[in-house]
Amino acid sequence: MRYVRVSARAPGRTAAEIYPVISDFARYPELTDAVRSVDIEDLGPGRTGCSWEVTFRRGILKWTEEDHYDPENHRVDFSLVTGDLDHLVGHWWMRDEGPDCRIDFACDFDMGIPTLADVIEPIAAQTLGEYITVILRALVGEIVMIENEPDDTHEPQESHRPQETHEPSAVGAPAGGVRRRPV
C-alpha cells in the first residue's frame, strides 16, 4: 500500500472559496489530459458516486469511488467501491491558515499486484502526486507547495463517514509531490 500526500497554500484565498472549486470533480477532465472522464451519480444528501477513467503510463485505470461531502468542514472523503485498484481511500481538506487557504490531498492506495507492487506503486504514487499538483494549479491558480513537514498525524487508511472529524496529516510532499508511508 502507498500513501500519497500533496499539500499547498492558496495565498489570500479562503477555504469557503476553494472548497466548491476543488470538490467539482466533473471539471477535472478539462484540467489535465490524464483525467479522461469523470461520471458522477447522486447518491443522496452529501454523497456521490464518481466513476473515474485516468491515463496511467500506456493504459487506462478505471474505478468508482463513493465521495462524502462535508461543506461545513471544507472536506471531501472518498473510498473505493469497485475498479482496477484493490484499495483507495483518502480526502481533500481545505482550511484557513491566517490569510491563506491550506489545501491537503491525501490517500492510501493499493494497485492489487503484489508481485509488481515495488515497481508499479511508486510510479503510480509519483504520477498521482503530479496529477494532483496540475489539477490544483488549474483550479486554484497561484499555489505554494508545502514540503518537508513532519509526518506526525492522521493518514487515510479506511473509509470515513461524513459525521466523523479527523485531523489529516500536516505533511507536505517531497519534490514530485509524493510521500511514501512507512509500512
Tab-separated table of C-alpha atoms in Angstrom:
chain	number	residue	atom	x	y	z
A	1	MET	CA	0.000	0.000	0.000
A	2	ARG	CA	1.213	3.513	-0.812
A	3	TYR	CA	0.483	6.820	0.840
A	4	VAL	CA	0.269	9.971	-1.292
A	5	ARG	CA	0.079	13.451	0.160
A	6	VAL	CA	0.021	16.773	-1.654
A	7	SER	CA	-0.247	19.976	0.379
A	8	ALA	CA	-0.419	23.542	-0.863
A	9	ARG	CA	-1.310	27.020	0.277
A	10	ALA	CA	-3.507	29.368	-1.783
A	11	PRO	CA	-2.364	32.886	-0.842
A	12	GLY	CA	-5.158	35.328	0.009
A	13	ARG	CA	-7.913	32.751	-0.552
A	14	THR	CA	-10.335	31.149	1.916
A	15	ALA	CA	-11.423	27.553	2.465
A	16	ALA	CA	-15.030	28.599	1.806
A	17	GLU	CA	-13.934	29.947	-1.582
A	18	ILE	CA	-11.704	26.988	-2.536
A	19	TYR	CA	-13.889	24.074	-1.338
A	20	PRO	CA	-16.563	24.282	-4.081
A	21	VAL	CA	-13.864	24.577	-6.730
A	22	ILE	CA	-11.881	21.527	-5.542
A	23	SER	CA	-14.999	19.406	-4.972
A	24	ASP	CA	-16.244	19.987	-8.541
A	25	PHE	CA	-14.816	16.693	-9.824
A	26	ALA	CA	-16.753	16.930	-13.107
A	27	ARG	CA	-14.330	19.703	-14.192
A	28	TYR	CA	-11.174	17.627	-13.722
A	29	PRO	CA	-11.084	16.229	-17.303
A	30	GLU	CA	-10.918	19.845	-18.566
A	31	LEU	CA	-7.812	20.476	-16.487
A	32	THR	CA	-5.488	17.651	-17.490
A	33	ASP	CA	-5.306	15.090	-20.270
A	34	ALA	CA	-4.559	12.493	-17.594
A	35	VAL	CA	-8.199	12.501	-16.421
A	36	ARG	CA	-10.111	11.099	-19.372
A	37	SER	CA	-13.576	11.181	-17.783
A	38	VAL	CA	-15.488	11.504	-14.531
A	39	ASP	CA	-19.116	10.368	-14.366
A	40	ILE	CA	-20.990	11.450	-11.262
A	41	GLU	CA	-24.062	9.805	-9.743
A	42	ASP	CA	-26.030	11.475	-6.945
A	43	LEU	CA	-26.296	9.050	-4.010
A	44	GLY	CA	-28.304	11.325	-1.753
A	45	PRO	CA	-27.513	14.228	0.551
A	46	GLY	CA	-23.771	14.856	0.726
A	47	ARG	CA	-22.805	11.753	-1.271
A	48	THR	CA	-21.906	10.947	-4.853
A	49	GLY	CA	-20.546	8.011	-6.754
A	50	CYS	CA	-17.745	9.103	-9.086
A	51	SER	CA	-16.546	6.821	-11.851
A	52	TRP	CA	-13.043	7.830	-12.921
A	53	GLU	CA	-11.096	6.954	-16.050
A	54	VAL	CA	-7.474	8.134	-15.998
A	55	THR	CA	-4.418	7.581	-18.130
A	56	PHE	CA	-1.678	5.650	-16.367
A	57	ARG	CA	1.502	5.012	-18.296
A	58	ARG	CA	0.315	3.354	-21.538
A	59	GLY	CA	-3.022	2.206	-20.213
A	60	ILE	CA	-6.201	3.370	-18.564
A	61	LEU	CA	-7.185	2.946	-14.917
A	62	LYS	CA	-10.885	2.835	-14.084
A	63	TRP	CA	-12.590	2.888	-10.709
A	64	THR	CA	-15.697	4.063	-8.923
A	65	GLU	CA	-15.466	5.734	-5.552
A	66	GLU	CA	-18.010	6.993	-3.074
A	67	ASP	CA	-17.488	10.603	-2.046
A	68	HIS	CA	-18.778	12.141	1.186
A	69	TYR	CA	-19.003	15.940	1.162
A	70	ASP	CA	-18.674	17.970	4.350
A	71	PRO	CA	-19.024	21.621	3.275
A	72	GLU	CA	-19.049	22.873	6.876
A	73	ASN	CA	-15.531	21.484	7.402
A	74	HIS	CA	-14.466	22.014	3.756
A	75	ARG	CA	-13.673	18.346	3.303
A	76	VAL	CA	-14.401	15.513	0.865
A	77	ASP	CA	-13.658	11.928	1.913
A	78	PHE	CA	-13.539	9.218	-0.727
A	79	SER	CA	-13.272	5.441	-0.790
A	80	LEU	CA	-13.148	2.791	-3.483
A	81	VAL	CA	-16.325	0.980	-4.432
A	82	THR	CA	-15.050	-1.027	-7.395
A	83	GLY	CA	-12.438	-0.890	-10.122
A	84	ASP	CA	-8.877	-1.606	-11.184
A	85	LEU	CA	-7.437	-0.845	-7.732
A	86	ASP	CA	-7.655	-3.101	-4.684
A	87	HIS	CA	-7.763	-0.243	-2.181
A	88	LEU	CA	-8.270	3.510	-2.366
A	89	VAL	CA	-9.271	5.793	0.483
A	90	GLY	CA	-8.472	9.416	1.135
A	91	HIS	CA	-9.612	13.004	1.355
A	92	TRP	CA	-9.402	16.573	0.182
A	93	TRP	CA	-9.376	19.056	3.072
A	94	MET	CA	-9.289	22.851	2.891
A	95	ARG	CA	-8.830	25.105	5.915
A	96	ASP	CA	-7.958	28.690	6.644
A	97	GLU	CA	-4.467	29.366	7.979
A	98	GLY	CA	-4.004	33.059	8.564
A	99	PRO	CA	-4.786	34.957	5.374
A	100	ASP	CA	-4.385	31.832	3.199
A	101	CYS	CA	-6.185	28.577	2.465
A	102	ARG	CA	-4.351	25.339	3.102
A	103	ILE	CA	-5.303	22.514	0.730
A	104	ASP	CA	-4.458	18.901	1.558
A	105	PHE	CA	-4.965	15.843	-0.599
A	106	ALA	CA	-4.074	12.516	0.997
A	107	CYS	CA	-4.807	8.915	0.106
A	108	ASP	CA	-3.778	5.329	0.610
A	109	PHE	CA	-3.946	3.036	-2.386
A	110	ASP	CA	-3.035	-0.499	-3.378
A	111	MET	CA	-2.825	-1.497	-7.043
A	112	GLY	CA	-3.511	-5.125	-6.133
A	113	ILE	CA	-0.495	-6.618	-7.909
A	114	PRO	CA	1.708	-7.900	-5.062
A	115	THR	CA	4.485	-9.270	-7.271
A	116	LEU	CA	4.921	-5.897	-9.008
A	117	ALA	CA	3.983	-3.576	-6.120
A	118	ASP	CA	7.561	-2.402	-5.536
A	119	VAL	CA	7.853	-1.435	-9.211
A	120	ILE	CA	4.407	-0.146	-10.180
A	121	GLU	CA	3.142	1.508	-6.978
A	122	PRO	CA	5.993	4.035	-6.574
A	123	ILE	CA	5.435	5.128	-10.177
A	124	ALA	CA	1.679	5.352	-9.588
A	125	ALA	CA	2.229	7.369	-6.390
A	126	GLN	CA	4.533	9.832	-8.116
A	127	THR	CA	2.167	10.132	-11.084
A	128	LEU	CA	-0.840	10.732	-8.812
A	129	GLY	CA	1.044	13.448	-6.921
A	130	GLU	CA	1.957	15.134	-10.192
A	131	TYR	CA	-1.643	14.954	-11.467
A	132	ILE	CA	-2.983	16.447	-8.228
A	133	THR	CA	-0.484	19.315	-8.453
A	134	VAL	CA	-1.506	20.046	-12.059
A	135	ILE	CA	-5.187	19.969	-11.088
A	136	LEU	CA	-4.603	22.281	-8.109
A	137	ARG	CA	-2.780	24.835	-10.237
A	138	ALA	CA	-5.502	24.713	-12.886
A	139	LEU	CA	-8.362	25.018	-10.382
A	140	VAL	CA	-6.896	27.476	-7.910
A	141	GLY	CA	-4.292	29.420	-9.859
A	142	GLU	CA	-1.490	30.620	-7.627
A	143	ILE	CA	-0.465	27.993	-5.069
A	144	VAL	CA	2.605	27.493	-2.944
A	145	MET	CA	3.533	23.850	-2.437
A	146	ILE	CA	4.127	22.825	1.185
A	147	GLU	CA	7.008	20.406	1.555
A	148	ASN	CA	9.106	18.667	4.176
A	149	GLU	CA	6.829	18.864	7.214
A	150	PRO	CA	6.953	16.094	9.838
A	151	ASP	CA	4.562	13.189	9.281
A	152	ASP	CA	3.006	13.009	12.749
A	153	THR	CA	-0.790	12.934	12.400
A	154	HIS	CA	-3.665	11.048	10.766
A	155	GLU	CA	-3.215	9.254	7.465
A	156	PRO	CA	-6.070	7.756	5.410
A	157	GLN	CA	-6.425	4.026	5.907
A	158	GLU	CA	-10.126	3.304	5.814
A	159	SER	CA	-13.363	4.913	4.776
A	160	HIS	CA	-14.501	7.918	6.756
A	161	ARG	CA	-18.064	8.827	7.463
A	162	PRO	CA	-19.058	12.466	6.985
A	163	GLN	CA	-20.029	12.944	10.629
A	164	GLU	CA	-16.581	11.882	11.833
A	165	THR	CA	-13.924	14.515	12.364
A	166	HIS	CA	-10.351	13.559	11.533
A	167	GLU	CA	-7.216	15.595	11.716
A	168	PRO	CA	-5.376	14.815	8.497
A	169	SER	CA	-1.647	14.841	8.412
A	170	ALA	CA	0.105	18.152	8.023
A	171	VAL	CA	2.677	16.580	5.774
A	172	GLY	CA	3.865	18.221	2.633
A	173	ALA	CA	5.199	16.083	-0.121
A	174	PRO	CA	8.817	15.961	-1.116
A	175	ALA	CA	9.789	17.065	-4.614
A	176	GLY	CA	7.450	15.383	-7.063
A	177	GLY	CA	4.510	15.721	-4.671
A	178	VAL	CA	4.547	12.245	-3.141
A	179	ARG	CA	5.483	10.760	0.192
A	180	ARG	CA	5.534	7.010	0.740
A	181	ARG	CA	4.013	5.983	4.027
A	182	PRO	CA	6.196	3.637	6.078
A	183	VAL	CA	4.709	0.132	6.181
